[in-house]
Coordinates of C-alpha atoms in Angstrom, one line a residue:
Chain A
X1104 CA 65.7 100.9 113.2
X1105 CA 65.8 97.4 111.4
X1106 CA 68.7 95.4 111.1
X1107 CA 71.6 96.5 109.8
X1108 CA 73.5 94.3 107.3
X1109 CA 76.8 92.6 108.2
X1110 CA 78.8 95.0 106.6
X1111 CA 77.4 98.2 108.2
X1112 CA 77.8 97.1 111.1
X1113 CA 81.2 96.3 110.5
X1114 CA 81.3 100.2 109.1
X1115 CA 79.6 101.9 111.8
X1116 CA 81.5 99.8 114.6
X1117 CA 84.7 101.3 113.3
X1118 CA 82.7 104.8 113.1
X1119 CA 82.3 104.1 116.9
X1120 CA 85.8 103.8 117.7
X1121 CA 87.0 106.7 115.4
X1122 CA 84.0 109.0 117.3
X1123 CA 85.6 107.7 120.5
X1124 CA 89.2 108.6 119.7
X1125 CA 88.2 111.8 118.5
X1126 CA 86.3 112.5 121.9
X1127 CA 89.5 112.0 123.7
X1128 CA 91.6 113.8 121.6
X1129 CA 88.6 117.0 122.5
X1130 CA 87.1 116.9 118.9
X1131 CA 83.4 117.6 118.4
X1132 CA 82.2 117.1 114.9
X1133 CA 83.7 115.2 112.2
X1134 CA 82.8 115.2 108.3
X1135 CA 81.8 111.9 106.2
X1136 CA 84.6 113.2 104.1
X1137 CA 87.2 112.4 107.1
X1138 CA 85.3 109.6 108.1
X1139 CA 85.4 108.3 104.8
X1140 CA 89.4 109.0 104.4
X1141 CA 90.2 107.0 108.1
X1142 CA 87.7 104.0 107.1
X1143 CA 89.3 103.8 103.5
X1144 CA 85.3 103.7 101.9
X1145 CA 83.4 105.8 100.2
X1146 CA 81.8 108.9 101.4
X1147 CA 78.5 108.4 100.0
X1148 CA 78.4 105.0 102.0
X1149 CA 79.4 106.6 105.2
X1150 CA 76.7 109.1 104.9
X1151 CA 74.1 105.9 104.0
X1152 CA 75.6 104.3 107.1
X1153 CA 74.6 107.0 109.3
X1154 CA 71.4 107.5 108.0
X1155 CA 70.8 104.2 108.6
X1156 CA 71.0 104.7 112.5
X1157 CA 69.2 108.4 112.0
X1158 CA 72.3 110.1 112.8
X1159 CA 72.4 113.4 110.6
X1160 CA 75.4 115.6 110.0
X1161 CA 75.3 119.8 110.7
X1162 CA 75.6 121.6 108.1
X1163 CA 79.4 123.2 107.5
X1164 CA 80.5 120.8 111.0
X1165 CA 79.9 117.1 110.0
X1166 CA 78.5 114.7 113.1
X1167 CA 79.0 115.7 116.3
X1168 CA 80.9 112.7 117.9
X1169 CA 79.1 112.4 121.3
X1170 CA 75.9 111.6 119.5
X1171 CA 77.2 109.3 116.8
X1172 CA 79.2 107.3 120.4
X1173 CA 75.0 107.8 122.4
X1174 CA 73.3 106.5 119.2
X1175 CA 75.7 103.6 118.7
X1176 CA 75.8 102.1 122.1
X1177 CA 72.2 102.2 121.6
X1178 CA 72.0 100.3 118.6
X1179 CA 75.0 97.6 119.6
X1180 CA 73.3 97.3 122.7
X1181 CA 76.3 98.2 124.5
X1182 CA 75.1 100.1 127.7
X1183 CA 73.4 96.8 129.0
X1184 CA 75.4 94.8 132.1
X1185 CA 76.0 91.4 130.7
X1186 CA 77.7 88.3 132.2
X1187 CA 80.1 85.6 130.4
X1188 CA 81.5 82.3 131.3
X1189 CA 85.0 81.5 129.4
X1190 CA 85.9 77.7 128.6
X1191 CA 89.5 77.3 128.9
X1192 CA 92.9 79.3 130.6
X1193 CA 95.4 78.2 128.3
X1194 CA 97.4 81.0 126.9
X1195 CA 94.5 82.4 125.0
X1196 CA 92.4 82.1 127.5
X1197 CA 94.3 83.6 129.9
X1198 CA 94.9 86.4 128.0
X1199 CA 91.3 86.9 127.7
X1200 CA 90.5 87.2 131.2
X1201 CA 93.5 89.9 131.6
X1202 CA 92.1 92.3 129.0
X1203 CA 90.8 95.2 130.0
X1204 CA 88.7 96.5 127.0
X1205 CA 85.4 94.3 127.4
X1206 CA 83.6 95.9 130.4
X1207 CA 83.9 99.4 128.7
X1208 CA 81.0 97.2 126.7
X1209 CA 79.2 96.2 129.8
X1210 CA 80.8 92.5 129.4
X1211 CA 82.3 91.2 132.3
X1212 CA 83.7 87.5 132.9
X1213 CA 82.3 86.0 135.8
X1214 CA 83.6 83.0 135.5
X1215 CA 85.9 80.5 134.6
X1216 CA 86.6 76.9 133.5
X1217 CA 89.2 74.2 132.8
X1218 CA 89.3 70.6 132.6
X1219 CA 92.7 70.2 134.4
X1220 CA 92.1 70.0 138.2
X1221 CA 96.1 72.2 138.4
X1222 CA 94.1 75.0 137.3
X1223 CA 91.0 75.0 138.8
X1224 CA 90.3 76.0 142.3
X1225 CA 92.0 79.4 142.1
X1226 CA 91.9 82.9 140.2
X1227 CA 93.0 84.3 137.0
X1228 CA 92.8 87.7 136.1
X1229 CA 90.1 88.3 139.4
X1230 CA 88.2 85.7 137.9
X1231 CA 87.6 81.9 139.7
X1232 CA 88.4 79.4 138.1
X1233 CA 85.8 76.2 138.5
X1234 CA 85.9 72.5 136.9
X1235 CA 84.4 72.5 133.6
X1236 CA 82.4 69.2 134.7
X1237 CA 80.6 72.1 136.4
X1238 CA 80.0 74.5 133.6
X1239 CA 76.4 74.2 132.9
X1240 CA 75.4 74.3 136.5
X1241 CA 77.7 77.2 137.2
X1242 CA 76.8 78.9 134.1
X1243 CA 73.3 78.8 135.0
X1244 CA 73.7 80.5 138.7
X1245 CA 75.8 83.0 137.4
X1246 CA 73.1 84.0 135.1
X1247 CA 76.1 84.6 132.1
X1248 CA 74.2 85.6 129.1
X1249 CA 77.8 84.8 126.7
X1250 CA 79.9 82.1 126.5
X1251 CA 83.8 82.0 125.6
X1252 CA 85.4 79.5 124.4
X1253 CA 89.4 79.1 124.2
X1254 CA 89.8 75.5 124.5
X1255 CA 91.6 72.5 121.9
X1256 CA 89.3 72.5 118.2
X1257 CA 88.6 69.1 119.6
X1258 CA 86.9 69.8 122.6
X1259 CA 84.9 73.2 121.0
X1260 CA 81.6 71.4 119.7
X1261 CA 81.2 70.2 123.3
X1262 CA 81.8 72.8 125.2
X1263 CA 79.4 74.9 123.1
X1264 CA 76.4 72.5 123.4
X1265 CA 76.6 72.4 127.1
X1266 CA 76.8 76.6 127.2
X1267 CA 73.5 76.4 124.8
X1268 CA 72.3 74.0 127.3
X1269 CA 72.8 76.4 130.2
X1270 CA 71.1 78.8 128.2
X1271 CA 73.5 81.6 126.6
X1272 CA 72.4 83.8 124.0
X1273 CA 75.9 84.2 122.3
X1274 CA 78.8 82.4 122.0
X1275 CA 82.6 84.2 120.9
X1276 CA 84.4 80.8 119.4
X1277 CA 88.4 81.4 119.8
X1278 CA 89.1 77.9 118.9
X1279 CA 89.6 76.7 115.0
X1280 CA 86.8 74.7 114.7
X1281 CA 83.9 74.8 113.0
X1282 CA 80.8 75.0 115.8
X1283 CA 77.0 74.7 115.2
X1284 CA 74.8 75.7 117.5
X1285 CA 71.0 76.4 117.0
X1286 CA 69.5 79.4 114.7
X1287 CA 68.6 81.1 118.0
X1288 CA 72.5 81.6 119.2
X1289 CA 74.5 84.7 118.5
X1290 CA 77.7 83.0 117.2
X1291 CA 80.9 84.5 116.2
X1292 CA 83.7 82.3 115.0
X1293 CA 87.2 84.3 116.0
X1294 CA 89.9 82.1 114.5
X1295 CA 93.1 83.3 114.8
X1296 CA 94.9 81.2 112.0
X1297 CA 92.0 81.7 109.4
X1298 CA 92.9 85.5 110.2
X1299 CA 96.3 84.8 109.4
X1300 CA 95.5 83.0 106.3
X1301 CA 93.3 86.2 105.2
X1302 CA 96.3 88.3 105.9
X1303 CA 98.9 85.7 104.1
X1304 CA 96.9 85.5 101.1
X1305 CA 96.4 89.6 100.9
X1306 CA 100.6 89.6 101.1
X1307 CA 100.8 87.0 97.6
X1308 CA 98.3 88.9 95.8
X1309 CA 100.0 92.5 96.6
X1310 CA 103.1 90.9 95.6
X1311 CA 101.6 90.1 92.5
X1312 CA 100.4 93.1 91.5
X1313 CA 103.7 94.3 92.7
X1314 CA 105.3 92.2 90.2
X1315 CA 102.9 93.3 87.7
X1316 CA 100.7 89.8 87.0
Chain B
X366 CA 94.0 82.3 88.8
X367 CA 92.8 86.1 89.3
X368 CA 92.5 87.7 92.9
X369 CA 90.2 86.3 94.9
X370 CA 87.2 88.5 96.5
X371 CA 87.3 88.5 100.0
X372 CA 83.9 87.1 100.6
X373 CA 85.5 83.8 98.2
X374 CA 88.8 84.2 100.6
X375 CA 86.9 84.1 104.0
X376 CA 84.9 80.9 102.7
X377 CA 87.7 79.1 101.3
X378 CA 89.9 79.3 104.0
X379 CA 86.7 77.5 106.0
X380 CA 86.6 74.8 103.3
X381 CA 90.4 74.2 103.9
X382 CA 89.8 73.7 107.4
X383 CA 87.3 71.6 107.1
X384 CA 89.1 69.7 104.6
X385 CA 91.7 69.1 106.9
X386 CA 89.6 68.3 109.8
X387 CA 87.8 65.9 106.9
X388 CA 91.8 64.5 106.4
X389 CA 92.2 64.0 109.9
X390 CA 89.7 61.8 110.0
X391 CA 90.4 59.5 107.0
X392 CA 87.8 60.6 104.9
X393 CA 88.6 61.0 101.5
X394 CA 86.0 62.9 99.7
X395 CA 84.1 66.3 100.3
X396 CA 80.5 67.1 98.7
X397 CA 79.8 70.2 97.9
X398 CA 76.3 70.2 99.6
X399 CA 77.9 68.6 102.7
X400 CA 80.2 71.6 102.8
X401 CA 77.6 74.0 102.0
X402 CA 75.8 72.4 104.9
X403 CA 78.6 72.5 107.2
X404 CA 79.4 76.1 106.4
X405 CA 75.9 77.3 106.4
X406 CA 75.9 78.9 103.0
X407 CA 74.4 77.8 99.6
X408 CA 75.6 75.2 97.8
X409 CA 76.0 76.6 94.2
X410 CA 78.6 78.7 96.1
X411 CA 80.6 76.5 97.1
X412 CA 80.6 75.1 93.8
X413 CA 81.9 78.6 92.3
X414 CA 84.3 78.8 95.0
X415 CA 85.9 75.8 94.2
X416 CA 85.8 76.3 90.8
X417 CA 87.1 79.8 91.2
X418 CA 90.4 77.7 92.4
X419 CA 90.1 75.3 89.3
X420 CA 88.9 72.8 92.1
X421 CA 86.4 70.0 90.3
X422 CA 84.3 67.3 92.2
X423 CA 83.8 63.7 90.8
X424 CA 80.6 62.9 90.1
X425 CA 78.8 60.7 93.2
X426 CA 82.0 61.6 95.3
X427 CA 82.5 64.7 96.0
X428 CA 86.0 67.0 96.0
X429 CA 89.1 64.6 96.7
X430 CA 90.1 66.3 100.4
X431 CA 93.8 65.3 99.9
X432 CA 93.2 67.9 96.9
X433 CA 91.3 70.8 98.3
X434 CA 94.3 70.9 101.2
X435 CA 97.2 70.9 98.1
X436 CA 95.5 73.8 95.8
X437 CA 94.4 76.1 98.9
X438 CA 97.7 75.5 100.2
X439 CA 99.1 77.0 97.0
X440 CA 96.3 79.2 96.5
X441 CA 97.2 81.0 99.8
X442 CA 100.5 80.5 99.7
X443 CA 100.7 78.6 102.7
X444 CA 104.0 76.3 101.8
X445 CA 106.6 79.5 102.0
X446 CA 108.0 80.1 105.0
X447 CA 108.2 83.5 106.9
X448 CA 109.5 85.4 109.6
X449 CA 107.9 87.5 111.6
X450 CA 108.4 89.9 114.9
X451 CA 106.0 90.8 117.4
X452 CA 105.6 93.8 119.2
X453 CA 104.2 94.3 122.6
X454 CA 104.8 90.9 125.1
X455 CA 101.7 92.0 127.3
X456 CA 99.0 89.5 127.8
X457 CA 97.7 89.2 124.3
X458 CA 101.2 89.4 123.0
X459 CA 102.3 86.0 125.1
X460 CA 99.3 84.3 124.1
X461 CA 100.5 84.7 120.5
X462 CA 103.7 83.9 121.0
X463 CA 102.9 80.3 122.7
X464 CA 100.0 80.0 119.9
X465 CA 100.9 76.9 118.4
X466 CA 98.8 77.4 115.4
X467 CA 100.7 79.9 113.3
X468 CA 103.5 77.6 112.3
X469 CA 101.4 75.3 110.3
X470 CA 100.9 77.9 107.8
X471 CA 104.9 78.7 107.6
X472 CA 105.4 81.1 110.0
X473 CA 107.7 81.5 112.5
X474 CA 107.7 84.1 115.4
X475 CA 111.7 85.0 115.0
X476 CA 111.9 88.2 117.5
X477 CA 109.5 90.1 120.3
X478 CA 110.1 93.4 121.5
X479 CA 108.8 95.6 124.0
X480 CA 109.6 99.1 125.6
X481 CA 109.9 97.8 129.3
X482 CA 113.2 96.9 130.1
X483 CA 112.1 94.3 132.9
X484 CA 110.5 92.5 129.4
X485 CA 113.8 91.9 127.5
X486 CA 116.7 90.3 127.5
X487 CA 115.2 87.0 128.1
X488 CA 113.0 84.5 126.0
X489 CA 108.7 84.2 125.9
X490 CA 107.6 81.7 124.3
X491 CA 110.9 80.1 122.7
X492 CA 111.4 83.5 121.3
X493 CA 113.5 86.7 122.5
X494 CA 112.5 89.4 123.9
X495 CA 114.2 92.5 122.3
X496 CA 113.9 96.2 123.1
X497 CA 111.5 98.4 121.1
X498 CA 114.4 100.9 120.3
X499 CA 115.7 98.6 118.4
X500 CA 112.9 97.5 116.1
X501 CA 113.9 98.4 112.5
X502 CA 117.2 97.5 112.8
X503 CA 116.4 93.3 114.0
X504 CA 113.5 93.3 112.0
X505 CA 115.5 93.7 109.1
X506 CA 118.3 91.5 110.3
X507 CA 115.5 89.2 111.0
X508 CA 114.7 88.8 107.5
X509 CA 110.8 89.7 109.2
X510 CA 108.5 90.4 106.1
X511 CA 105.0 89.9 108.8
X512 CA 104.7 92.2 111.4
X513 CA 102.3 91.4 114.3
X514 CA 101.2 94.6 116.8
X515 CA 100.0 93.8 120.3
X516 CA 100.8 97.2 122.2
X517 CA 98.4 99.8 123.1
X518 CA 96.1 101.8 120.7
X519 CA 97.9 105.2 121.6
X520 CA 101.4 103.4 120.3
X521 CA 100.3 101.1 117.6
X522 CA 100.8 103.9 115.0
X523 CA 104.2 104.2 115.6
X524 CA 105.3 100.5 116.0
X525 CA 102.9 100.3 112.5
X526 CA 105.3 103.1 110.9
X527 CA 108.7 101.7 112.0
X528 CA 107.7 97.9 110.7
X529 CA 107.2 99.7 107.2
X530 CA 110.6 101.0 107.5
X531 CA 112.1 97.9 108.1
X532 CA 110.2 96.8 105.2
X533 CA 107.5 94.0 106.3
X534 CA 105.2 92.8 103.7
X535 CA 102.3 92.7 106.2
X536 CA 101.1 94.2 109.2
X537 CA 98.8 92.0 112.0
X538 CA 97.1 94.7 114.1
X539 CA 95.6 93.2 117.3
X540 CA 95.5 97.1 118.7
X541 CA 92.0 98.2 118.6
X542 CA 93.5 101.5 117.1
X543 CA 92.9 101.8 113.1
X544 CA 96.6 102.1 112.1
X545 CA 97.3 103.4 108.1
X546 CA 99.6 101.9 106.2
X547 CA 100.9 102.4 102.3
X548 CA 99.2 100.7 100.2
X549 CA 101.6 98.3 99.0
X550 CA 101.6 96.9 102.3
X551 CA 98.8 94.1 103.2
X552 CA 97.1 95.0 106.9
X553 CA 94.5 93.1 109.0
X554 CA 92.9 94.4 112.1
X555 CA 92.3 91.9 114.5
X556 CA 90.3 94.1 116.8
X557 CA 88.8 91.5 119.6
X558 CA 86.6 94.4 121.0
X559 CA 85.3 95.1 117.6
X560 CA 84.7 91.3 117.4
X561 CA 82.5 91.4 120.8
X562 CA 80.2 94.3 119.9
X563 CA 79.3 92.5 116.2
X564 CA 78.2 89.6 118.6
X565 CA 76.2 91.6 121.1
X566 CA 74.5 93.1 117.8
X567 CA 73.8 90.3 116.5
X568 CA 72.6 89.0 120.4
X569 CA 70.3 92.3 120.6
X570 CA 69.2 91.7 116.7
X571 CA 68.2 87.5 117.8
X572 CA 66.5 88.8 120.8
X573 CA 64.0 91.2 118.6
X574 CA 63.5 88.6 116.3
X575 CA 62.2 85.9 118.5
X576 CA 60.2 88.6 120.7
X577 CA 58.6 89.4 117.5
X578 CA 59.4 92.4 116.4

């Protein structure tokens, strides 16, 4: 399998949580007509999607869902054991650290830093939390392969250059600003307010059309 | 101005943070291949972006920043101001609430609610903490037209369904659950887990390419 572009991936990452709520819910097949309805795309580009990752529907059933969940943690590389560093415990951070969700994807956060000596020097969310003067060191004997980073725009650039330094392969960017790291890095910008700003400007142009413009 | 595509969207929102960043620092004009460089995409493209927004650059200058900021700001509809409720004060839901980011773009948390009683009746955040049951009801008193979900997948249907009933304009799913909505109503999915596995892709696609394959 090559690479898959941006937007399948985006497709068949959704396809992974719909096969995964349908195995809990006891299901064992499910069409590219229903996949196609819950997704909101075409069913011709659901059955492309698929194909892409050589996942074939039965005849009269549609896919069965355990393989479509074995052949995508495959592809996402999601079985693999993987250990992050995360830059920051404010509120954000902090939150981070408490969610449960990212070792279902063989992610866990080994540690954690802050620049305010009231906060390091204990745990959060089973987590230790060290100086960040110590990051790159740390980072390096804790062999994390991801860094996080949920500190002040300001402070963002920085922190991701020393993480690249200690020799990451990805870095999740919470903060605002606009990081560059080198061609090599996995990086994935996850700003809140531009999300926000998608969502506001979705609610003025319904609201339009609404109206009729 | 006609809707935007999302692809224009997502890169215009980055130009008005960069203009802003660029306004933060005094500067006063923007070119478009400094932006293009910045933002790691083509230059003409930038240049139909802006133009998309009626936005024009001055020959040997560049965009006026102070300009970028004002149409963007219109384009996105960034100047109203909005209420909106959250639901679901676990973790995730307390980090948003002390986010300080949202009310730059004119909105204001005005109401929490969650279905443990031990949540409400006090204040997170500067805001209060109301309980579930009564979600349609204050969201309307609330004059809430942006609904944010941070509860479980298994419930995030049901707090999606009662927020259409108390007729918000837009849903803000951080619930890795895909919720449906009608369509009049603008949703984003915030999914963070969603968010890590396009990063570990992209980590398992780098790792390929520089091994050679």
């Amino acid at each position: 399998m090559g690479n898959l572009s941006k937007r399948t991936a985006q497709r068949l990452v959704k396809c992974y949580y719909l096969a995964r709520e349908a195995r809990a819910l006891g299901v064992e097949f499910i069409t590219s007509s229903k996949v196609a309805l819950l997704l909101g795309v075409d069913e011709t580009q659901i059955r492309k999607d698929m194909a892409s990752v050589n996942l074939e529907g039965v005849p009269r059933k549609g896919y069965p869902v355990e393989e479509i969940i074995n052949r995508l943690e495959d592809v996402f590389g999601l079985r693999k054991d993987r250990n992050a560093v995360l830059v920051g415990t404010g509120n954000l951070g902090r939150a981070l650290l408490n969610y449960p969700g990212f070792s279902r994807y063989g992610v866990r956060i080994v540690g954690a830093f802050d620049k305010d000596p009231q906060k390091y020097g204990r745990e959060v969310g089973g987590v230790w939390v060290y100086p960040v003067g110590e990051l790159k060191e740390k980072a390096k004997d804790l062999e994390a392969c991801l860094g996080i980073i949920a500190v002040p725009p300001r402070e963002a650039q920085g922190v991701a250059d020393v993480l690249v330094e200690a020799g990451v392969e990805g870095i999740w960017n919470f903060s605002p600003a606009l990081i560059r790291v080198p061609a090599r890095i996995a990086l994935r910008n996850e700003c809140l307010e531009s999300g926000l700003v998608m969502l506001l400007h979705e609610m003025e142009v319904m609201k339009k059309s609404l109206a009729g413009d």
